[in-house]
Amino acid sequence: MAAPRSADVQPMWRQFQLLPFTGMALGISVTLTLTMVVFTYLLFLNLFAQSFSRSLVIVLGVLVVVSLTTVLLTVTQLTYVTVTARQDRDVDAQRAAWQTRFDRFLAGGEVPQHLSALAQDELLQRREAQADHPDSARLAALYAGLGLRERDEALALRHRNGTTRALALERLVLLRDDRTLPVFLTLLRDARGSLRNLALLGAARALSVPGAPIPPDLTGVLTSGAFSTQQVREALCLIGPPAEPLVRHMAADARDRWRELAVDAATRLDPQRYADLADTLLRDPTPGVRAGALRLYAGGAPLHPGMHALVLAQAQDPAWAVRAMSAQAMRAFAQPPTVVLWRLLGDPNWWVRQHAAQTLARSEAGRAVLGRAVTEHPDRFARDMARTVTAELTVAANLTVPAGPSAPGVPLPVEPAGAAARA
């Protein structure tokens, strides 16, 4: 997320003089159009009166006006290009000068007493690029020491102009100062969606620091409906390990979509850390939650032998996504349940058959069953799947590339239309 390049809180097209240029070009075009209308009207009158000499003068006048207008537009465009190129060179020179000053400051030299808008931009970009470097903290301290952090916080909270608030909030997001967390939490409830989204990004970055306290009411804000499930998922992943209280609280939410999101986030963050959730969520009444719990089980360490029975029971679930994830979760077993996987090879759904075949392909005993299925399975779709996976194993062996299915925890793709059609 790039910081603004100018102190003016204006859109980019106005900042670089495109508004005056566009106004000038529009004025010239309107003038040319009106002139052509007048000349055309006069030409029509003179031709109707059979005054050919005056008609010739009108035609020549039209040509002169068109030529002058073309020249004026060309000069205007060249002027604009020249001015903006000079501005770019000036900006690059100023950036280089501020980079040198920051290098001296970080080396123990003079502390800048004032930062221009360009210097503020350069400082924030440099801190972002060196987030894990000790110099990053010194740059943040310089920004705050000059009162710029407090200025941006005041602008983000109280300024009347939405663009000004958004740009100030964007600078605070780049600054990544944990003292700004209360501002982010306040703006999570703002009426403007763009400010809420920036505040969510800033809060997630601030809370990702190990040891940062999770506000007790943050879960309620995230699940209030102000943010989409995808935004909340990305925020949880950005927070990382400190998001554990949020994930566990959502896993106990009464609403299906938040339990589904919680189990998905747990699988993405650290399946072993959240493996204990699988025991409860495998009994959830919602198919999406059960499918997610099976992915979590496959990625984490099995908790107790009774979990095997739960996973095997999901192989008979009415929802195809749960059966498919059950076949995938069986890869965590020390020995594949070949009888169950043989039956899943004949499942009406393509994804269930594919996961069953891939699970069988992970062990020697499973590959033997897969080889028999090529010719002996009563379902022709199961034979096709077994033949396909066996061929893939053969090709992989010839290429000396380790054969293996997709890693557990990969989200189940949407079934292609007609993939499960039976002949």
Coordinates of N, CA, C and O in Angstrom, one line a residue, residues 7-80:
A7 N 2.1 16.6 -0.5 CA 1.5 17.1 0.7 C 0.0 17.5 0.4 O -0.8 17.5 1.3
D8 N -0.3 17.8 -0.8 CA -1.6 18.2 -1.2 C -2.6 17.0 -1.1 O -2.3 15.9 -1.6
V9 N -3.7 17.1 -0.3 CA -4.6 16.0 -0.2 C -5.6 16.2 -1.4 O -6.7 16.7 -1.3
Q10 N -5.1 15.7 -2.6 CA -5.9 15.8 -3.8 C -5.7 14.6 -4.6 O -4.7 13.9 -4.4
P11 N -6.6 14.3 -5.4 CA -6.5 13.1 -6.3 C -5.2 13.2 -7.2 O -4.8 14.3 -7.5
M12 N -4.7 12.1 -7.7 CA -3.5 12.1 -8.5 C -3.7 12.9 -9.7 O -2.8 13.7 -10.1
W13 N -4.8 12.9 -10.4 CA -5.0 13.6 -11.7 C -4.9 15.1 -11.5 O -4.6 15.8 -12.4
R14 N -5.3 15.6 -10.3 CA -5.2 17.0 -10.0 C -3.8 17.4 -9.6 O -3.3 18.5 -9.9
Q15 N -3.2 16.5 -8.8 CA -1.9 16.8 -8.3 C -0.8 17.1 -9.4 O 0.0 17.9 -9.2
F16 N -0.9 16.4 -10.5 CA 0.1 16.5 -11.5 C -0.4 17.4 -12.7 O -0.1 17.2 -13.8
Q17 N -1.3 18.4 -12.4 CA -1.7 19.4 -13.3 C -2.5 18.8 -14.5 O -2.6 19.4 -15.6
L18 N -3.1 17.7 -14.3 CA -3.9 17.1 -15.4 C -5.3 17.9 -15.4 O -5.9 18.0 -16.5
L19 N -5.7 18.4 -14.3 CA -7.0 19.2 -14.4 C -6.9 20.4 -15.2 O -7.7 20.7 -16.1
P20 N -5.8 21.3 -15.0 CA -5.7 22.5 -15.9 C -5.5 22.1 -17.4 O -6.1 22.7 -18.2
F21 N -4.7 21.1 -17.6 CA -4.5 20.6 -19.0 C -5.8 20.1 -19.6 O -6.2 20.5 -20.7
T22 N -6.6 19.3 -18.9 CA -7.8 18.8 -19.4 C -8.8 20.0 -19.6 O -9.5 20.0 -20.6
G23 N -8.9 20.9 -18.7 CA -9.8 22.1 -18.9 C -9.4 22.9 -20.1 O -10.3 23.3 -20.9
M24 N -8.1 23.1 -20.3 CA -7.6 23.8 -21.5 C -8.0 23.1 -22.8 O -8.5 23.7 -23.8
A25 N -7.7 21.8 -22.8 CA -8.1 21.0 -24.0 C -9.6 21.0 -24.3 O -10.0 21.1 -25.4
L26 N -10.4 20.9 -23.2 CA -11.8 20.9 -23.4 C -12.3 22.3 -23.9 O -13.1 22.4 -24.8
G27 N -11.7 23.4 -23.4 CA -12.0 24.7 -23.9 C -11.7 24.9 -25.4 O -12.5 25.4 -26.2
I28 N -10.5 24.4 -25.7 CA -10.1 24.5 -27.2 C -11.0 23.7 -28.0 O -11.5 24.1 -29.1
S29 N -11.4 22.5 -27.6 CA -12.3 21.6 -28.4 C -13.7 22.2 -28.5 O -14.3 22.2 -29.6
V30 N -14.2 22.8 -27.5 CA -15.5 23.4 -27.5 C -15.5 24.7 -28.4 O -16.4 24.9 -29.3
T31 N -14.4 25.5 -28.3 CA -14.3 26.6 -29.2 C -14.2 26.2 -30.7 O -14.8 26.8 -31.5
L32 N -13.4 25.2 -30.9 CA -13.3 24.7 -32.3 C -14.7 24.2 -32.8 O -15.0 24.5 -34.0
T33 N -15.4 23.5 -32.0 CA -16.7 23.0 -32.4 C -17.7 24.1 -32.7 O -18.4 24.1 -33.8
L34 N -17.7 25.1 -31.8 CA -18.6 26.2 -32.1 C -18.2 27.0 -33.3 O -19.1 27.4 -34.1
T35 N -16.9 27.2 -33.5 CA -16.4 27.9 -34.7 C -16.8 27.1 -36.0 O -17.3 27.7 -37.0
M36 N -16.7 25.8 -36.0 CA -17.1 25.0 -37.1 C -18.6 25.1 -37.4 O -19.0 25.1 -38.6
V37 N -19.4 25.2 -36.3 CA -20.8 25.3 -36.5 C -21.1 26.6 -37.2 O -22.0 26.7 -38.1
V38 N -20.5 27.7 -36.7 CA -20.8 29.0 -37.3 C -20.4 29.1 -38.7 O -21.1 29.6 -39.6
F39 N -19.1 28.6 -39.0 CA -18.6 28.6 -40.4 C -19.5 27.8 -41.3 O -19.7 28.1 -42.5
T40 N -19.9 26.6 -40.8 CA -20.8 25.8 -41.7 C -22.1 26.5 -42.0 O -22.6 26.4 -43.1
Y41 N -22.6 27.1 -41.0 CA -23.9 27.9 -41.2 C -23.7 29.0 -42.2 O -24.5 29.2 -43.2
L42 N -22.6 29.7 -42.1 CA -22.3 30.8 -43.1 C -22.0 30.3 -44.5 O -22.5 30.9 -45.5
L43 N -21.3 29.2 -44.5 CA -21.0 28.6 -45.8 C -22.3 28.1 -46.5 O -22.5 28.3 -47.7
F44 N -23.2 27.6 -45.7 CA -24.5 27.2 -46.3 C -25.3 28.4 -46.8 O -25.9 28.3 -47.9
L45 N -25.3 29.5 -46.1 CA -26.0 30.7 -46.6 C -25.4 31.2 -47.8 O -26.1 31.6 -48.8
N46 N -24.1 31.3 -47.9 CA -23.4 31.8 -49.1 C -23.5 30.9 -50.3 O -23.7 31.4 -51.4
L47 N -23.5 29.6 -50.1 CA -23.7 28.7 -51.2 C -25.1 28.8 -51.7 O -25.4 28.8 -52.9
F48 N -26.1 29.0 -50.8 CA -27.5 29.1 -51.2 C -27.7 30.4 -52.0 O -28.5 30.5 -52.9
A49 N -26.9 31.5 -51.6 CA -26.9 32.8 -52.3 C -26.0 32.8 -53.6 O -25.9 33.8 -54.2
Q50 N -25.3 31.7 -53.8 CA -24.4 31.5 -55.0 C -23.3 32.6 -54.9 O -22.9 33.1 -56.0
S51 N -22.8 32.9 -53.7 CA -21.7 33.8 -53.6 C -20.4 32.9 -53.3 O -20.0 32.6 -52.2
F52 N -19.8 32.6 -54.5 CA -18.6 31.6 -54.4 C -17.4 32.3 -53.8 O -16.6 31.6 -53.1
S53 N -17.2 33.6 -54.0 CA -16.0 34.2 -53.4 C -16.1 34.2 -51.9 O -15.1 33.9 -51.2
R54 N -17.2 34.6 -51.4 CA -17.3 34.6 -49.9 C -17.3 33.2 -49.4 O -16.8 32.9 -48.3
S55 N -17.8 32.2 -50.1 CA -17.7 30.8 -49.7 C -16.2 30.4 -49.6 O -15.8 29.6 -48.6
L56 N -15.4 30.8 -50.5 CA -14.0 30.4 -50.5 C -13.3 31.0 -49.3 O -12.5 30.4 -48.6
V57 N -13.6 32.3 -49.0 CA -13.1 32.9 -47.8 C -13.4 32.1 -46.5 O -12.6 31.9 -45.6
I58 N -14.7 31.7 -46.4 CA -15.1 30.9 -45.3 C -14.4 29.6 -45.2 O -13.9 29.2 -44.1
V59 N -14.2 28.9 -46.3 CA -13.4 27.7 -46.3 C -12.0 27.9 -45.8 O -11.5 27.1 -45.0
L60 N -11.4 28.9 -46.3 CA -10.0 29.3 -45.9 C -10.0 29.6 -44.4 O -9.0 29.2 -43.7
G61 N -11.0 30.3 -43.9 CA -11.1 30.6 -42.5 C -11.2 29.3 -41.6 O -10.5 29.2 -40.6
V62 N -11.9 28.4 -42.1 CA -12.1 27.1 -41.4 C -10.7 26.4 -41.3 O -10.3 25.9 -40.3
L63 N -10.0 26.4 -42.4 CA -8.7 25.7 -42.5 C -7.7 26.4 -41.5 O -6.9 25.7 -40.8
V64 N -7.7 27.7 -41.5 CA -6.8 28.4 -40.6 C -7.2 28.1 -39.1 O -6.3 27.9 -38.3
V65 N -8.5 28.1 -38.8 CA -8.9 27.9 -37.4 C -8.5 26.4 -37.0 O -7.9 26.2 -35.9
V66 N -8.7 25.5 -37.9 CA -8.3 24.1 -37.5 C -6.8 23.9 -37.4 O -6.3 23.3 -36.4
S67 N -6.1 24.6 -38.2 CA -4.6 24.5 -38.1 C -4.1 25.1 -36.9 O -3.2 24.5 -36.2
L68 N -4.6 26.3 -36.5 CA -4.2 27.0 -35.3 C -4.6 26.1 -34.1 O -3.8 26.1 -33.1
T69 N -5.7 25.5 -34.1 CA -6.2 24.7 -32.9 C -5.3 23.5 -32.8 O -4.9 23.1 -31.7
T70 N -4.9 22.9 -33.9 CA -4.0 21.7 -33.8 C -2.7 22.1 -33.2 O -2.1 21.4 -32.4
V71 N -2.1 23.2 -33.7 CA -0.9 23.7 -33.2 C -1.0 24.0 -31.7 O -0.1 23.6 -30.9
L72 N -2.0 24.6 -31.3 CA -2.2 25.0 -29.9 C -2.3 23.7 -29.0 O -1.7 23.7 -27.9
L73 N -3.1 22.7 -29.4 CA -3.2 21.5 -28.7 C -1.8 20.8 -28.6 O -1.4 20.3 -27.5
T74 N -1.1 20.8 -29.7 CA 0.3 20.1 -29.7 C 1.2 20.8 -28.7 O 1.9 20.2 -27.9
V75 N 1.2 22.2 -28.8 CA 2.1 22.9 -27.8 C 1.7 22.7 -26.4 O 2.5 22.5 -25.5
T76 N 0.4 22.6 -26.1 CA -0.1 22.4 -24.8 C 0.4 21.0 -24.3 O 0.8 20.8 -23.1
Q77 N 0.2 20.0 -25.1 CA 0.7 18.6 -24.7 C 2.2 18.6 -24.5 O 2.6 18.0 -23.5
L78 N 3.0 19.2 -25.3 CA 4.4 19.2 -25.2 C 4.8 20.0 -23.9 O 5.7 19.6 -23.1
T79 N 4.1 21.1 -23.6 CA 4.3 21.8 -22.4 C 4.0 20.9 -21.1 O 4.8 20.9 -20.2
Y80 N 2.9 20.2 -21.2 CA 2.6 19.4 -20.1 C 3.6 18.3 -19.8 O 4.1 18.0 -18.7

